[in-house]
CSV table of N, CA and C in Angstrom, one decimal:
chain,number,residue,atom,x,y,z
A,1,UNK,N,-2.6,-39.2,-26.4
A,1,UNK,CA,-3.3,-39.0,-25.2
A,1,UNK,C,-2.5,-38.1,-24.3
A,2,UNK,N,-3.1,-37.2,-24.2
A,2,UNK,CA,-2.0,-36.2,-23.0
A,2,UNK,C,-2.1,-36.7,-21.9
A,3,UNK,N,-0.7,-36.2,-21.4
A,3,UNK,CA,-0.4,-36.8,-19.8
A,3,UNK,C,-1.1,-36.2,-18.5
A,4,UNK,N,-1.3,-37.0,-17.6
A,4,UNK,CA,-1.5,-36.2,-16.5
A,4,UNK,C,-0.6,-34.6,-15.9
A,5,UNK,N,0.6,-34.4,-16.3
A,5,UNK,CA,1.2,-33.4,-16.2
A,5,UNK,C,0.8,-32.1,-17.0
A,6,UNK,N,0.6,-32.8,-18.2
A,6,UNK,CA,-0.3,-31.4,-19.2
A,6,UNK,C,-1.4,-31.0,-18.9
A,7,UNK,N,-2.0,-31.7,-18.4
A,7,UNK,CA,-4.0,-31.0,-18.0
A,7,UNK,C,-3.4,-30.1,-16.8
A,8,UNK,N,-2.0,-30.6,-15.9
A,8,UNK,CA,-2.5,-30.0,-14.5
A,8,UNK,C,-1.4,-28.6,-15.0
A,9,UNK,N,-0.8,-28.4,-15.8
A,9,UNK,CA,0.4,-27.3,-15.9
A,9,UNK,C,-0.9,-26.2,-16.1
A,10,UNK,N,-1.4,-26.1,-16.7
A,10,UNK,CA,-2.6,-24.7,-17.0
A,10,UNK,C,-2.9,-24.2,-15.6
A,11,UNK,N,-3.6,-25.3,-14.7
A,11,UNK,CA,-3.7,-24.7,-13.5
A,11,UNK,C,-3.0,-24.5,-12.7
A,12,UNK,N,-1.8,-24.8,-12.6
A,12,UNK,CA,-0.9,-24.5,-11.6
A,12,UNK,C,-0.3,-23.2,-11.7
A,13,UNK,N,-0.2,-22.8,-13.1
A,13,UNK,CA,0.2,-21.3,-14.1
A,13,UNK,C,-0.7,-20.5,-13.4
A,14,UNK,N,-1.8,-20.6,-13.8
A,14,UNK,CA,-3.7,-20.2,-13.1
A,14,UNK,C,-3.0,-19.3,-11.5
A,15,UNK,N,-2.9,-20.5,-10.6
A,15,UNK,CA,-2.7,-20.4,-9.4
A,15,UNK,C,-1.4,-19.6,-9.5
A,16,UNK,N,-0.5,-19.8,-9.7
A,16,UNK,CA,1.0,-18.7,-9.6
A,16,UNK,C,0.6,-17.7,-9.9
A,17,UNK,N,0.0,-17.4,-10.9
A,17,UNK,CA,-0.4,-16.0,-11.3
A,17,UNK,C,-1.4,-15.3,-10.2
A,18,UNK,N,-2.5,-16.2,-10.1
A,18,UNK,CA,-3.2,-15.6,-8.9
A,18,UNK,C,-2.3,-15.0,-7.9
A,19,UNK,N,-1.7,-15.8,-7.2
A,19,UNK,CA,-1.0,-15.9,-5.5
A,19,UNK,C,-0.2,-15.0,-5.9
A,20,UNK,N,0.8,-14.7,-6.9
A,20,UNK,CA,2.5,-14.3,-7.4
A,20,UNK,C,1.8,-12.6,-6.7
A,21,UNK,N,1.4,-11.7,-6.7
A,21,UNK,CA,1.0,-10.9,-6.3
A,21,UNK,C,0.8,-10.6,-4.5
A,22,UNK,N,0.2,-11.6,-4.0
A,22,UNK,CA,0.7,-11.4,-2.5
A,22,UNK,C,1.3,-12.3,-2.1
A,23,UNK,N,2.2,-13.0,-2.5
A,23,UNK,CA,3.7,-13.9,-2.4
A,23,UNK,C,4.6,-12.8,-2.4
A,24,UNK,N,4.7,-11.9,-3.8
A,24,UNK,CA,5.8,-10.7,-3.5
A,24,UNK,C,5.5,-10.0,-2.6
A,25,UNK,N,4.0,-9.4,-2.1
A,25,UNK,CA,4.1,-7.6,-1.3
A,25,UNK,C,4.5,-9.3,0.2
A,26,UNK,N,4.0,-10.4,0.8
A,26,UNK,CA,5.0,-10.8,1.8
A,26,UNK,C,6.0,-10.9,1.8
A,27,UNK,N,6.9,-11.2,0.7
A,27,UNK,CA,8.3,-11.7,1.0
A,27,UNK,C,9.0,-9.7,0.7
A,28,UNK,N,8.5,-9.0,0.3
A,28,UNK,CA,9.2,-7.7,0.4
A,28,UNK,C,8.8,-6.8,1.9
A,29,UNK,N,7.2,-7.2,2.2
A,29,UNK,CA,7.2,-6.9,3.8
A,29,UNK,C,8.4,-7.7,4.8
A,30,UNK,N,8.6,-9.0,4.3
A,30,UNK,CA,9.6,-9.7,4.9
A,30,UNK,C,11.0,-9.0,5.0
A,31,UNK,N,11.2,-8.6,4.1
A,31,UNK,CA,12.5,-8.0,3.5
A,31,UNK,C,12.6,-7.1,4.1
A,32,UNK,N,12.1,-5.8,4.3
A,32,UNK,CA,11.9,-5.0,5.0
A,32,UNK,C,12.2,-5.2,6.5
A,33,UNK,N,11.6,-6.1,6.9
A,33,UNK,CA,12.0,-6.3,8.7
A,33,UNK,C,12.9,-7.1,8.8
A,34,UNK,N,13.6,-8.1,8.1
A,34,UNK,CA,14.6,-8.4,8.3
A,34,UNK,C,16.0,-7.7,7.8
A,35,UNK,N,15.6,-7.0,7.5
A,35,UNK,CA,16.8,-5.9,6.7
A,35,UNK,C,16.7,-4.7,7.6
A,36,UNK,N,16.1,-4.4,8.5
A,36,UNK,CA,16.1,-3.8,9.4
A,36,UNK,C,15.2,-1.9,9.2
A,37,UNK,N,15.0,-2.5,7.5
A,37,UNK,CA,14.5,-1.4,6.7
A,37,UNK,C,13.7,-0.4,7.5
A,38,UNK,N,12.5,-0.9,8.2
A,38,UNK,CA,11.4,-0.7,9.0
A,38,UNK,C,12.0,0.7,10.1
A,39,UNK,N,13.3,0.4,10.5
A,39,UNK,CA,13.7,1.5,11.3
A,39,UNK,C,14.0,2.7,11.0
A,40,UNK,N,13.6,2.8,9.9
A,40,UNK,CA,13.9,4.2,9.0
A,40,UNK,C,12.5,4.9,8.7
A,41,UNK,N,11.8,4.6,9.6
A,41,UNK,CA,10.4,5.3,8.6
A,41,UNK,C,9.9,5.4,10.0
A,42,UNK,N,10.6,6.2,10.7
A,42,UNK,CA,10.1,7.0,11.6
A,42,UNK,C,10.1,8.6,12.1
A,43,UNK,N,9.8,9.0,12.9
A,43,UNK,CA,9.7,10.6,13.0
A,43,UNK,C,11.2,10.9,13.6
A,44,UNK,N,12.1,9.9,14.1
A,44,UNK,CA,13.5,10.0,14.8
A,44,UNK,C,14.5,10.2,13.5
A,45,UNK,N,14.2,8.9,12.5
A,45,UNK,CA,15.2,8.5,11.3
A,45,UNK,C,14.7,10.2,10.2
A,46,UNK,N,13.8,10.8,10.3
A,46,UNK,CA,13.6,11.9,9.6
A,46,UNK,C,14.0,12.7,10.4
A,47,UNK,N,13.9,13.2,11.6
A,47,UNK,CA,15.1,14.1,12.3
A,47,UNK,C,16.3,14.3,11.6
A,48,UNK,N,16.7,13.0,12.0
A,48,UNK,CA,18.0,12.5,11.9
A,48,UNK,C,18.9,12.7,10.5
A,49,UNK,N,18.4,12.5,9.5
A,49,UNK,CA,18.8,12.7,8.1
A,49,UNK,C,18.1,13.8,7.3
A,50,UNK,N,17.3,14.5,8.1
A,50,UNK,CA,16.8,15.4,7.3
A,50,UNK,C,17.5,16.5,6.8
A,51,UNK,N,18.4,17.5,7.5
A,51,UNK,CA,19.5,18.1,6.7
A,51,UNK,C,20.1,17.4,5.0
A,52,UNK,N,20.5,16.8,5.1
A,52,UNK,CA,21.4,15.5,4.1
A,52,UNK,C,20.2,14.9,3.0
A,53,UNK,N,18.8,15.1,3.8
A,53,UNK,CA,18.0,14.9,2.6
A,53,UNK,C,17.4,15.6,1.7
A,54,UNK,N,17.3,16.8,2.9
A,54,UNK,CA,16.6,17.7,2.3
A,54,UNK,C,17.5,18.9,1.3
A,55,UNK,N,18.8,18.6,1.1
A,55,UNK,CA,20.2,18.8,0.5
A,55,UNK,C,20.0,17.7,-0.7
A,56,UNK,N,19.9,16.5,-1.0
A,56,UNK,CA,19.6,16.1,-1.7
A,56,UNK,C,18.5,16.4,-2.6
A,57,UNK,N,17.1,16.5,-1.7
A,57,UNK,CA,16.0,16.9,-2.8
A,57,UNK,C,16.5,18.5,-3.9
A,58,UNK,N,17.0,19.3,-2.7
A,58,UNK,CA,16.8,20.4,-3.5
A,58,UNK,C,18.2,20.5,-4.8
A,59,UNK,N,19.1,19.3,-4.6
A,59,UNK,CA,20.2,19.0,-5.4
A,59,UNK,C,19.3,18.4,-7.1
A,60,UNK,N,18.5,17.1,-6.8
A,60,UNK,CA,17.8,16.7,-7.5
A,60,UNK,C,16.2,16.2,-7.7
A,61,UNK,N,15.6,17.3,-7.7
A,61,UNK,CA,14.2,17.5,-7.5
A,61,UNK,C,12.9,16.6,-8.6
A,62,UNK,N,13.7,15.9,-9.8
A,62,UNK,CA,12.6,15.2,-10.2
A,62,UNK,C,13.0,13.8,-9.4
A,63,UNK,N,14.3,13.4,-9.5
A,63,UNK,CA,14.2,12.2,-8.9
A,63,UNK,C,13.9,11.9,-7.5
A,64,UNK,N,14.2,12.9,-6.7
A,64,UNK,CA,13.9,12.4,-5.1
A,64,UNK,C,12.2,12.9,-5.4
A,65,UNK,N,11.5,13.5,-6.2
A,65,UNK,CA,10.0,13.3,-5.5
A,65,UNK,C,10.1,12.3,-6.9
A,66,UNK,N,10.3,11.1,-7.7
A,66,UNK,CA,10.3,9.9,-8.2
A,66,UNK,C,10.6,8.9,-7.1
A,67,UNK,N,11.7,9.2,-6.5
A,67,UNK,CA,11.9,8.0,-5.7
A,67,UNK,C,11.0,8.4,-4.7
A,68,UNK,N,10.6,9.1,-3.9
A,68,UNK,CA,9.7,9.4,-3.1
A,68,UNK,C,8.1,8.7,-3.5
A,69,UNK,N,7.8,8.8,-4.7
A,69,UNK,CA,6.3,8.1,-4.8
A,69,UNK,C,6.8,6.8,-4.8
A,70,UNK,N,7.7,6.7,-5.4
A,70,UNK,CA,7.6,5.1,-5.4
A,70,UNK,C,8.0,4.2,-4.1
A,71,UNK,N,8.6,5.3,-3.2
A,71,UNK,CA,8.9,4.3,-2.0
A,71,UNK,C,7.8,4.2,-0.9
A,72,UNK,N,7.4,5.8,-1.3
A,72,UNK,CA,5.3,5.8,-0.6
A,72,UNK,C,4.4,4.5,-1.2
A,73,UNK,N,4.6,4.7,-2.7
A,73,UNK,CA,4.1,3.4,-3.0
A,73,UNK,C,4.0,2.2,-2.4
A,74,UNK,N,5.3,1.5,-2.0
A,74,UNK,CA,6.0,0.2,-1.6
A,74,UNK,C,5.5,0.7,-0.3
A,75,UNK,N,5.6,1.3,0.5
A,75,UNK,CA,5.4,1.6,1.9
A,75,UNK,C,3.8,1.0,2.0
A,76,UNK,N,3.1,2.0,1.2
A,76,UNK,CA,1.1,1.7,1.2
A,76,UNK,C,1.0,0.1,1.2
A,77,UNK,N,1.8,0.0,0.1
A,77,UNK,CA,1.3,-1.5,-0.3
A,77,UNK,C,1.5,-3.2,0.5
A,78,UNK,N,3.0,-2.8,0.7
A,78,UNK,CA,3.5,-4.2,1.5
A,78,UNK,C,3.2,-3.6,3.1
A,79,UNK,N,2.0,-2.4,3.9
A,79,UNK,CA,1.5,-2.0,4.6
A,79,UNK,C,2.7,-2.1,5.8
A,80,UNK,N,3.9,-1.0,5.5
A,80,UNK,CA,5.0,-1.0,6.7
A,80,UNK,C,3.9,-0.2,7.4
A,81,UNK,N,4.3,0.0,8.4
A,81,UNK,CA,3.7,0.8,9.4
A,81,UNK,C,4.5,2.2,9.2
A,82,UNK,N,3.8,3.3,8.9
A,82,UNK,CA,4.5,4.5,9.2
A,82,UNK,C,4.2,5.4,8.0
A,83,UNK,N,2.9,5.1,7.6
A,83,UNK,CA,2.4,6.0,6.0
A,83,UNK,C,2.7,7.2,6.5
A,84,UNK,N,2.1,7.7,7.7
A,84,UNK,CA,2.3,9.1,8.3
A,84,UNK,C,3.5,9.7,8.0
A,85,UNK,N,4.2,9.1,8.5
A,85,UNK,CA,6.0,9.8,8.4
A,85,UNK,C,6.3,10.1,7.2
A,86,UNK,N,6.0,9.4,5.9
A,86,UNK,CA,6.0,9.6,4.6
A,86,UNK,C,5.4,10.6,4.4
A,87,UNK,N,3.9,10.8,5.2
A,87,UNK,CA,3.3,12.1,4.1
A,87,UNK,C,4.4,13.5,5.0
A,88,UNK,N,4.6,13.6,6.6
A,88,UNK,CA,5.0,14.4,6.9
A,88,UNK,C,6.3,14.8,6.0
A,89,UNK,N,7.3,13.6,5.8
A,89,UNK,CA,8.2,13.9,5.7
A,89,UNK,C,8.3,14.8,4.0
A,90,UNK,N,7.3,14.1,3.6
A,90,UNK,CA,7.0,14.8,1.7
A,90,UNK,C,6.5,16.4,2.0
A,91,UNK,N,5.8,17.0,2.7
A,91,UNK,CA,5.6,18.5,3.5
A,91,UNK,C,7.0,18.9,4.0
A,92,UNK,N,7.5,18.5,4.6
A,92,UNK,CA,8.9,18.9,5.2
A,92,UNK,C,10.1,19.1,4.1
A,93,UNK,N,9.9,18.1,3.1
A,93,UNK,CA,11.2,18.0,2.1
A,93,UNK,C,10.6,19.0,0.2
A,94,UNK,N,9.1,18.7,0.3
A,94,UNK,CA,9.0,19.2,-0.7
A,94,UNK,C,8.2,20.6,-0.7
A,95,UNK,N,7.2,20.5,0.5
A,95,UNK,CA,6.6,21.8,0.9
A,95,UNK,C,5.6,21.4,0.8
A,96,UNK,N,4.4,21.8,1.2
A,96,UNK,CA,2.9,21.4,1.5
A,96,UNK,C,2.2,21.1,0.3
A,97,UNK,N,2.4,21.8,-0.7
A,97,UNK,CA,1.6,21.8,-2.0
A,97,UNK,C,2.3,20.2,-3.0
A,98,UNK,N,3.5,20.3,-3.2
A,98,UNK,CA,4.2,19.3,-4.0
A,98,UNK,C,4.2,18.0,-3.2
A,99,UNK,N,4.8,18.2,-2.0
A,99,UNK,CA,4.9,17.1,-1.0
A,99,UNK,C,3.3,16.7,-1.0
A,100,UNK,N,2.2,17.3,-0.4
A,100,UNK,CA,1.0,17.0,-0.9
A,100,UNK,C,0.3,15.9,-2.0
A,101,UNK,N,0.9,16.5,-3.3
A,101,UNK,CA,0.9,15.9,-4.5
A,101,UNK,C,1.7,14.7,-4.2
A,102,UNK,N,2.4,14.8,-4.3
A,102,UNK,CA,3.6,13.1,-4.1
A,102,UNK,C,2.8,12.2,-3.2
A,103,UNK,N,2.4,12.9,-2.0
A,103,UNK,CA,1.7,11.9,-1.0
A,103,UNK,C,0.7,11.2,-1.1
A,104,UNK,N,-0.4,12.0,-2.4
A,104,UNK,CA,-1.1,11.6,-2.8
A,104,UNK,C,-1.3,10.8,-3.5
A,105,UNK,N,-0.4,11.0,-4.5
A,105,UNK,CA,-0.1,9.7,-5.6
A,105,UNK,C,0.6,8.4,-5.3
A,106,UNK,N,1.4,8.6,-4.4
A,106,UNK,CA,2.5,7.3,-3.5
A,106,UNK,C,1.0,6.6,-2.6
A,107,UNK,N,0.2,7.1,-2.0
A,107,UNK,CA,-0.6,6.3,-1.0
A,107,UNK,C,-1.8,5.8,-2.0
A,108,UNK,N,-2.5,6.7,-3.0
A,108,UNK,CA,-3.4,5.7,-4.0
A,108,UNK,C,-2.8,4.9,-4.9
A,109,UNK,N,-1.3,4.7,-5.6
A,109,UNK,CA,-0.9,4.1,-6.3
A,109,UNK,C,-1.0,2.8,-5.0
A,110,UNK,N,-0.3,3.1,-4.1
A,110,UNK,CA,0.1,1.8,-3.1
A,110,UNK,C,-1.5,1.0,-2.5
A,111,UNK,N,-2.6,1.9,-2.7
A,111,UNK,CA,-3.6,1.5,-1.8
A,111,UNK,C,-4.1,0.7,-3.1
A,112,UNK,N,-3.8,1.2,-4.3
A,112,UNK,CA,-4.4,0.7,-5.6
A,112,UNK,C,-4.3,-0.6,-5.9
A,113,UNK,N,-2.7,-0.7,-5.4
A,113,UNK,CA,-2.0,-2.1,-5.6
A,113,UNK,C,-2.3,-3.4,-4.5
A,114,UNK,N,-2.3,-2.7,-3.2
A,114,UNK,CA,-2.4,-3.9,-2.5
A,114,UNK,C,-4.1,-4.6,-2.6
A,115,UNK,N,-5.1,-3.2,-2.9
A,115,UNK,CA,-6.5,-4.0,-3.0
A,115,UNK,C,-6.7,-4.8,-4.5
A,116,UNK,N,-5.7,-4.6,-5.4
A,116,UNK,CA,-5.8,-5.6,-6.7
A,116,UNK,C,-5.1,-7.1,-6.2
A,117,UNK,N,-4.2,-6.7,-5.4
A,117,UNK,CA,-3.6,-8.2,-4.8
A,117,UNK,C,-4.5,-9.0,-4.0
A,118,UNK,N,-5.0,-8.3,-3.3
A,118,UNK,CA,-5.9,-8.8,-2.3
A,118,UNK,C,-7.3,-9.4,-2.9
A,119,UNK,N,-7.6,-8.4,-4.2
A,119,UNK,CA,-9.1,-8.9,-5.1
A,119,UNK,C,-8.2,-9.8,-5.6
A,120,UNK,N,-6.9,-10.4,-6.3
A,120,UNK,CA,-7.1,-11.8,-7.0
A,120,UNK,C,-6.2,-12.7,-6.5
A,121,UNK,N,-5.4,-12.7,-5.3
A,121,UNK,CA,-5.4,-13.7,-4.8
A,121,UNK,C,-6.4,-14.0,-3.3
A,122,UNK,N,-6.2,-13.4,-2.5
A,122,UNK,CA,-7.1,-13.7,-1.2
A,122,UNK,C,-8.3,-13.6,-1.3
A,123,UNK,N,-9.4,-12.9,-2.9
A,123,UNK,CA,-10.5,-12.5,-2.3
A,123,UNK,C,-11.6,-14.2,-1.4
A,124,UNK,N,-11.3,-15.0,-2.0
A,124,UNK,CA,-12.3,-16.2,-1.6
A,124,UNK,C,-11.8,-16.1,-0.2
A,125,UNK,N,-10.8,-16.5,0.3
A,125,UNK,CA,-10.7,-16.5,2.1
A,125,UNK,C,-10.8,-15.2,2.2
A,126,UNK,N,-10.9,-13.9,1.9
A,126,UNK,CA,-11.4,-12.6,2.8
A,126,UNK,C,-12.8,-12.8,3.0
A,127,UNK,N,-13.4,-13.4,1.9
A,127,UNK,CA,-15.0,-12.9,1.7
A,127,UNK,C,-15.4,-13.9,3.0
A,128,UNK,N,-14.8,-15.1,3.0
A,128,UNK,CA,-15.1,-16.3,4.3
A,128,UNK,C,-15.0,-15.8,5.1
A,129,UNK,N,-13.9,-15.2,5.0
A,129,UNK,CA,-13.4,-14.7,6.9
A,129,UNK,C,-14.3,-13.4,7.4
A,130,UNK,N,-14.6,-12.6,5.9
A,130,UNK,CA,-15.6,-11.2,6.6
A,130,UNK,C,-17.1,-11.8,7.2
A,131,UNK,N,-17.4,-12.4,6.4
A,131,UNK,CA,-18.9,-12.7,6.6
A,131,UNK,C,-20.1,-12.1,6.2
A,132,UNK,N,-20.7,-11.7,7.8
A,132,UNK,CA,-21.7,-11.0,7.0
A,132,UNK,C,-21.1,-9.6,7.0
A,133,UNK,N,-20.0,-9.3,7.5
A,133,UNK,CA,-19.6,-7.7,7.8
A,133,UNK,C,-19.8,-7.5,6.2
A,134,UNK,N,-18.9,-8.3,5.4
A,134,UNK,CA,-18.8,-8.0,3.8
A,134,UNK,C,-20.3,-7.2,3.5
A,135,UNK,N,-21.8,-8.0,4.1
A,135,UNK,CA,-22.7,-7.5,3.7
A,135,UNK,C,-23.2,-5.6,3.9
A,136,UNK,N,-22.5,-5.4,5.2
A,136,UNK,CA,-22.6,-4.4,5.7
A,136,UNK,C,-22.0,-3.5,4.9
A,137,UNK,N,-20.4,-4.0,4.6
A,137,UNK,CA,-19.5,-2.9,4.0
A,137,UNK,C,-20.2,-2.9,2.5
A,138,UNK,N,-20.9,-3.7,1.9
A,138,UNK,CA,-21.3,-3.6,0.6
A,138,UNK,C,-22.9,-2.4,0.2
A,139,UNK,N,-24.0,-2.6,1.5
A,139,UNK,CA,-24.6,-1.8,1.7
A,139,UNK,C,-24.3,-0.4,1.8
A,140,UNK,N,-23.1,-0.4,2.5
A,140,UNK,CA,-22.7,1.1,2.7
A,140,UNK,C,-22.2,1.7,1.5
A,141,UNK,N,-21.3,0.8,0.6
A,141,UNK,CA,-21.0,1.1,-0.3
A,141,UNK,C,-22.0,1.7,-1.6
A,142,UNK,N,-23.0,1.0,-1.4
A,142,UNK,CA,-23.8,1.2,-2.9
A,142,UNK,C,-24.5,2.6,-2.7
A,143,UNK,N,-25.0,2.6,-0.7
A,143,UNK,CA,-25.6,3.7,-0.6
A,143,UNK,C,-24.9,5.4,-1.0
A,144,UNK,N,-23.5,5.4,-0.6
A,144,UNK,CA,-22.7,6.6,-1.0
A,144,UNK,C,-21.1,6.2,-0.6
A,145,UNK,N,-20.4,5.6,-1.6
A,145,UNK,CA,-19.2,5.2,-1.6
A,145,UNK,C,-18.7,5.7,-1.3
A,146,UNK,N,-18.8,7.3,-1.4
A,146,UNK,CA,-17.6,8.6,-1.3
A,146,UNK,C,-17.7,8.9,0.3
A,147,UNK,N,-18.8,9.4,1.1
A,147,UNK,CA,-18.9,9.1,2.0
A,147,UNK,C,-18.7,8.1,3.3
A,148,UNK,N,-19.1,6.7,2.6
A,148,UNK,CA,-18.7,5.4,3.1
A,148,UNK,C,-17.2,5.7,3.5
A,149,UNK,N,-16.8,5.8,2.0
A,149,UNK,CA,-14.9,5.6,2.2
A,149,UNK,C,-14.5,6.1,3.2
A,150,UNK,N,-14.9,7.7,3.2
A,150,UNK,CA,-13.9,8.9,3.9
A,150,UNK,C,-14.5,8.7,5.1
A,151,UNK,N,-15.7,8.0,5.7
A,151,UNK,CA,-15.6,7.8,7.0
A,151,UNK,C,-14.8,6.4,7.4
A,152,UNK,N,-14.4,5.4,7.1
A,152,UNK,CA,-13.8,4.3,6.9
A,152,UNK,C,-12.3,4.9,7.0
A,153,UNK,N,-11.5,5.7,6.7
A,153,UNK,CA,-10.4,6.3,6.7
A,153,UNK,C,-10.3,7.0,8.2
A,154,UNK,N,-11.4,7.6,8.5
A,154,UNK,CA,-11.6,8.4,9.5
A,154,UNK,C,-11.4,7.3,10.8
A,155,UNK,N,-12.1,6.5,10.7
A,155,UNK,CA,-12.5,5.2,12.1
A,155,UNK,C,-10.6,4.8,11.7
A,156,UNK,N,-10.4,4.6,13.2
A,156,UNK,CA,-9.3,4.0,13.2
A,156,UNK,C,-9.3,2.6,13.7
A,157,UNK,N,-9.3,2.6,12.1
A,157,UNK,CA,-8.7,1.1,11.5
A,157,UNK,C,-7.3,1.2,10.7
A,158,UNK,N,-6.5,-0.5,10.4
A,158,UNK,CA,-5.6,-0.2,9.9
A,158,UNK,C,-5.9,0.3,8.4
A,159,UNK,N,-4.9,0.8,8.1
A,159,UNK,CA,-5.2,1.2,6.5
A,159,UNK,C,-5.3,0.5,5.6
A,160,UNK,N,-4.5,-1.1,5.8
A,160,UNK,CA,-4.5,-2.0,5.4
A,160,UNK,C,-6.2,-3.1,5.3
A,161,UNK,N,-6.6,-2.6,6.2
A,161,UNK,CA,-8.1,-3.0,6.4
A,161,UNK,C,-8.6,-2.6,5.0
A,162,UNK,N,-8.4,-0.9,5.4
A,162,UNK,CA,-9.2,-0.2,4.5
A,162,UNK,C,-9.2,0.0,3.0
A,163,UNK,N,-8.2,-0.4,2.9
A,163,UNK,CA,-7.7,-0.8,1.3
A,163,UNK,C,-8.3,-2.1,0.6
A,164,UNK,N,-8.3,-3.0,1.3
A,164,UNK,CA,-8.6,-4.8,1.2
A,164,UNK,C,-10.4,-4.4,1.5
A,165,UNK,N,-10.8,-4.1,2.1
A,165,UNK,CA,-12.4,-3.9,2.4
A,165,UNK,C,-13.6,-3.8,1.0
A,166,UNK,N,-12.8,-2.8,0.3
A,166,UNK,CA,-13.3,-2.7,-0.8
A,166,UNK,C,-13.6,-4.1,-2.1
């Protein structure tokens, strides 16, 4: 006869796995402001180091636009405040066309990640908490997603809205 501990281990696994996804993007948003990280992803801290960085990109050009998607990435996703300064700064360091490219792929990899976190662990409390708005945003959706979206981008809302909305 199995134990009460065996029937409940499956779902507790179930549940980690769900949650384990927005457990990490809070505890690395955490990380972030307590590490003081957040102060660096501004239009002053790009001033500030841009000589030294932009000396570095042109030193090593796959990895600084590598580490550049990926930290655009982490930026989109654990929603620091400051996507902007990333995309300026990827124009400024790699030039409009490449920096462009990087910006692009660092904000939909990141916008990609946090709305998969958000569809499997929070979707049940989003859908409660939206209501009927959900019904609204779903209407709009079916009628012309492409449209819907890029006005949804446009309204200032957070981006973090706009990501999780879908």
């Amino acid at each position: 006869m199995p134990s009460a501990s065996n029937t409940d281990e499956p779902g507790r696994a179930s549940r980690w796995r769900r949650f384990a996804p927005a457990v990490l993007i809070a505890a690395a948003l955490a990380a972030v402001y307590l590490t003081g990280v957040h102060r660096y992803v501004s239009l002053q801290a790009l001033s500030e180091h841009y000589l030294e960085t932009k000396a570095w990109v042109a030193d090593h050009p796959v990895l600084s636009g590598a580490c550049f998607v990926i930290f655009y990435s982490l930026a989109v996703t654990i929603s620091v405040p400051g996507a902007l300064w990333f995309t300026i700064a990827g124009g400024l360091l790699f030039g409009w066309w490449l920096g462009g490219i990087y910006s692009w792929i660092g904000a939909t990899t990141g916008a990609t990640l946090i709305f998969l976190a958000a569809r499997t662990a929070l979707r049940d409390a989003l859908r409660a908490k939206a209501g009927s708005r959900l019904d609204q945003f779903k209407t709009g959706f079916e009628k012309d997603a492409f449209s819907y979206l890029v006005m949804l981008r446009i309204i200032p809302l957070p981006f973090f809205v706009i990501n999780v909305a879908p």
